[in-house]
Amino acid sequence: MRQFSLFVTTILTFSINCWATLFPSDSHGDPALGQIPLASHPAPAIALVPPQAWTALNTSVGGRLLGGIPVGLPCFDNFNGNDNARNDTACDIVEKNRLSSAFLADQMSGYTQGNIPSYYIDVSSVSDVQQAFEFATKWKVPIVVKNSGHDYKGRSAGVNSLALWVHHYTPEKTFDKAFVPDGCSKPVGDVITFGTGEGFDDVYHFADQNDAMIVGGSASSVAPAGGWIGGGGHSALAPAYGLGVDNVQQLRVVLPNGTYVTANRCKNQDLFFALRGGGGGTFGVNMEMSYLTHPRVTVQWAEVVFGNLSTAEQRQLLTVLVQNAADWFDEGWGGYCYPAGATRPNFKVQLINPRLTSDQAKASLARLLEFAAPLTKNITLKTYSNFWDLYTENIKPSQEDVLGGFGLAQTSRLIPRINFEDTPERLVDALMEAVATPSPAGLNLMLLLVTPSQSITDSDSAASPAWRHSLWHAINAANWDPANFSVANTLETFKATRKSFQTLKLLTPTGGAYINEGDTFLNPEAAVKDFWGLESYKRLTTIKKEVDPNNLLLVHGGIGALGGSNPLFSCYPDLST
Ligand SMILES: Cc1cc2nc3c(=O)[nH]c(=O)nc-3n(C[C@H](O)[C@H](O)[C@H](O)COP(=O)(O)OP(=O)(O)OC[C@H]3O[C@@H](n4cnc5c(N)ncnc54)[C@H](O)[C@@H]3O)c2cc1C
């Protein structure tokens, strides 16, 4: 669960750099890392596409090819060097909604041009995506995929690209009892199948209407079959039922060669591996996901909010959380802890458990409740008959209030169980250091109890192996309004954010990081180690070469794009050292 959000691109602030270095010379990836040379991806290809080719593409996608015009255009007198007629009324609306997540989630583009693609297709069919790949192959134009636009790393945008906006691809959902994936012989359980444009809200609700529940993320508009599953997909229910990648049973995908294929544990297994943790927007375009449901059960909810703790009390509370983490994890507790930080006065603990009765839950949390009793009255323990009610009452409202359009720097660490058991005090020290690290935008720590049940052993996904032996996913994050924050402060904030986890990283050598919520500018070696592990990375690069030999689908920091420079990433500063 996140207290803030970024719906456009984390690198909006760098639009000036972007225009200044629009077409830097290509370079090659590091062969030692198995990287793919990027020179096969020349820069201003999009500028060479003749108008009649755009017209033909537009016709082939039913007139749904649109210009990637910045939503803030009415506020500017000049656009790309040409005069632009300002429209004060329209500008007022945009200005008022500039940081509104609801407004931005339904826009293809951001406030300024920056990293925004030149054109996009509002995808409504598999054929639209196939047409786009045919066009991109012919004209060597990079393709980016955008869904909810929630990505923190700018990976659903790309300068001088053609974007596939899949947000509106929502064919009718189905619920299949005893679902048998294509090519398999045995049923895998009850499964929901839905289109990639669906947000969690609709899928949670649909599961509930079928007396079921699913493992899912906190924000109602994150797309389960988009970047969430591509990165791994964590959930407060993961300690009981596993990550998203453990629960997905089948994906239907358009590959860059235009074929529409099915990937599951019986068919196209390598592709299925890559699509689950290898990173979104890299191997193909997911159109449809078939996803395991779990029987609807009673769920326990615990929320404790501490106001204005002293530094000593904050340390004591962190100690309670660290000391109890292993037991709580084994009992099925997941959730979100938000220590007080630079811009957050309260320390909030939110826990969910689908395994325990209310008496068992109270007994299990006794140490936390004892600690809280003299410090706060803000303690809630409640039993819900189903997850949907718990979600809509407690989690969804806070997610819908989040602001969009912010700049964001964050760093992530998956903290192994061994650190909780062997070095709990040093772990608390490292977390306190993270909270206290100064940064121009302030930093806020989040401790997410969202790692997967360790009884899952057959997942074979590309998500970091560190998920399998970790108890917490810790994030430290800073956010700012790009309109009021200098480039120098932005760069400094990214550096401070990374530095804040330096001690934690040294303390957790067997840990890793979550690709979707990790450092945007990790150097290639660290990215390989933290996001995938070397073995998975090598397998992913082989799969990438097979499915996308022309590198039509590249994302910053993704497979096939690590370490090399590329015009598509010219809006990103170099902060990898
Ligand atoms: C408010 C908020 C709450 C969050 N909570 C959680 C959480 O609880 N658990 C968690 O694990 N993560 C969480 N995240 C992180 C989230 O997983 C990532 O931001 C993710 O990238 C969002 O995916 P998207 O498709 O919705 O967004 P987009 O920005 O549209 O896409 C993200 C990436 O996926 C690619 N992509 C999207 N759709 C497709 C597709 N159909 N085929 C191929 N590639 C595609 C894009 O190209 C891009 O690279 C949260 C993020 C926010 C902003």
XYZ file of C-alpha atoms in Angstrom, residues 224-423:
200
model
C -3.049 -7.122 -12.265
C -2.344 -8.418 -15.786
C 0.034 -5.553 -16.628
C 3.143 -4.387 -14.804
C 2.061 -5.936 -11.490
C 2.366 -9.527 -12.720
C 5.358 -8.584 -14.869
C 7.243 -7.515 -11.741
C 6.130 -10.275 -9.386
C 2.990 -8.918 -7.739
C 3.059 -8.643 -3.962
C 0.058 -8.650 -1.675
C -0.902 -8.585 1.991
C -2.328 -12.056 1.304
C 0.996 -13.346 -0.089
C 2.201 -14.784 3.256
C -0.844 -17.066 3.101
C -1.230 -17.716 -0.639
C 1.957 -16.659 -2.452
C 2.838 -13.847 -4.850
C 0.896 -12.944 -7.981
C 3.395 -14.960 -10.048
C 2.552 -18.062 -7.997
C -1.172 -17.665 -8.600
C -1.297 -16.888 -12.316
C -2.224 -19.983 -14.300
C -2.144 -18.719 -17.867
C -1.363 -15.634 -19.942
C -2.365 -14.876 -23.519
C 0.192 -12.648 -25.152
C 0.938 -10.953 -28.466
C 4.628 -11.429 -29.230
C 6.670 -8.852 -31.180
C 6.495 -11.124 -34.262
C 2.714 -10.658 -34.164
C 1.735 -14.146 -33.045
C -0.878 -14.493 -30.325
C 0.258 -17.247 -27.976
C -0.738 -18.937 -24.750
C 1.822 -19.373 -21.985
C 1.326 -21.514 -18.897
C 3.041 -24.301 -16.949
C 2.435 -26.770 -19.825
C 2.935 -24.561 -22.894
C 5.605 -21.968 -23.726
C 7.067 -22.429 -20.254
C 10.092 -20.196 -20.887
C 7.856 -17.329 -21.919
C 5.621 -17.976 -18.909
C 8.714 -17.789 -16.682
C 9.763 -14.458 -18.236
C 6.319 -12.866 -18.073
C 6.206 -13.516 -14.334
C 8.901 -11.314 -12.822
C 11.055 -10.580 -15.873
C 9.591 -7.057 -15.996
C 6.619 -5.526 -17.828
C 6.745 -4.189 -21.379
C 9.654 -6.423 -22.397
C 8.614 -9.811 -23.800
C 5.199 -9.267 -25.350
C 1.850 -7.648 -24.693
C -0.344 -9.481 -22.193
C -3.949 -9.444 -23.341
C -5.607 -11.829 -20.914
C -4.738 -13.474 -17.607
C -6.236 -16.577 -15.977
C -5.734 -16.290 -12.253
C -6.248 -18.666 -9.337
C -8.907 -17.805 -6.784
C -9.118 -18.985 -3.185
C -12.278 -19.842 -1.278
C -13.798 -16.797 0.419
C -12.908 -17.007 4.106
C -13.165 -14.906 7.249
C -10.333 -12.368 7.435
C -8.882 -10.644 10.507
C -7.970 -6.965 10.371
C -5.755 -5.140 12.881
C -4.858 -1.473 12.694
C -2.835 0.449 15.252
C -1.981 4.109 14.730
C 0.631 5.774 16.941
C 0.841 9.574 16.941
C 4.047 11.496 17.595
C 6.250 8.732 18.987
C 9.619 9.811 20.352
C 12.676 8.439 18.569
C 13.159 5.959 21.431
C 9.530 4.793 21.174
C 9.779 4.469 17.397
C 12.841 2.244 17.906
C 10.974 0.157 20.501
C 8.038 -0.304 18.150
C 10.338 -1.321 15.305
C 11.951 -3.801 17.703
C 8.545 -5.328 18.501
C 7.807 -5.651 14.781
C 11.208 -7.171 14.003
C 11.116 -9.613 16.928
C 7.656 -10.894 15.998
C 8.045 -10.869 12.221
C 8.895 -14.567 11.783
C 6.066 -15.849 14.005
C 3.521 -13.518 12.427
C 4.628 -14.527 8.943
C 4.303 -18.230 9.820
C 0.797 -17.569 11.147
C -0.240 -15.944 7.855
C -0.131 -12.236 8.757
C 0.531 -9.821 5.927
C 0.131 -6.072 5.778
C 1.719 -2.666 5.724
C 3.666 -0.691 8.347
C 4.389 2.991 7.898
C 6.903 4.341 10.426
C 6.722 8.060 11.114
C 8.984 9.900 8.690
C 9.928 13.216 7.187
C 6.421 14.060 6.026
C 4.420 11.608 8.152
C 3.876 12.214 11.876
C 2.078 8.926 12.620
C 3.363 5.359 12.732
C 0.646 3.156 11.275
C 0.517 -0.653 11.437
C -2.086 -2.482 9.312
C -2.267 -6.278 9.395
C -4.444 -8.849 7.623
C -4.829 -12.559 8.335
C -7.015 -15.101 6.475
C -5.916 -18.042 8.641
C -6.719 -17.202 12.274
C -9.898 -16.834 14.330
C -10.398 -13.530 16.135
C -9.212 -15.022 19.456
C -6.157 -16.482 17.814
C -5.464 -13.152 16.112
C -5.609 -11.290 19.418
C -3.297 -13.802 21.077
C -0.900 -13.712 18.155
C -0.626 -9.903 18.268
C -0.405 -9.717 22.080
C 3.084 -8.206 22.115
C 2.061 -5.383 19.741
C -1.167 -4.706 21.635
C 0.656 -4.585 24.992
C 3.151 -2.129 23.586
C 0.389 0.006 22.076
C -1.927 0.121 25.112
C -0.195 2.966 27.010
C 0.644 4.924 23.857
C -2.500 5.055 21.739
C -6.238 4.531 21.792
C -6.283 4.181 18.051
C -6.432 0.373 17.972
C -8.855 -1.582 15.786
C -9.316 -5.338 15.712
C -12.084 -6.508 13.453
C -13.239 -9.728 11.834
C -14.562 -9.522 8.270
C -16.573 -12.286 6.670
C -14.727 -11.679 3.404
C -11.716 -9.867 1.959
C -13.750 -7.572 -0.319
C -15.429 -5.850 2.642
C -12.112 -5.478 4.452
C -10.524 -4.071 1.309
C -13.261 -1.574 0.456
C -13.549 -0.350 4.038
C -9.874 0.002 4.918
C -7.461 -0.184 2.026
C -9.225 1.116 -1.048
C -10.215 4.522 0.425
C -6.650 5.436 1.340
C -5.467 4.409 -2.127
C -8.047 6.529 -3.896
C -6.934 9.647 -2.047
C -3.389 9.372 -3.335
C -1.980 12.137 -5.455
C -0.707 11.547 -8.965
C 1.787 13.332 -11.166
C 4.488 13.424 -8.507
C 8.184 12.866 -8.942
C 9.327 9.901 -6.925
C 12.592 8.312 -5.849
C 12.550 5.029 -4.020
C 14.674 2.110 -3.013
C 13.655 -1.391 -2.015
C 15.087 -4.257 0.013
C 13.751 -7.764 0.505
C 14.912 -8.605 4.022
C 15.736 -12.289 4.606
C 14.346 -14.173 7.574
C 17.866 -14.879 8.812
C 18.379 -11.180 9.558
C 15.323 -11.111 11.806
C 16.544 -14.188 13.643
C 20.310 -13.594 13.831
C 20.801 -9.811 13.887
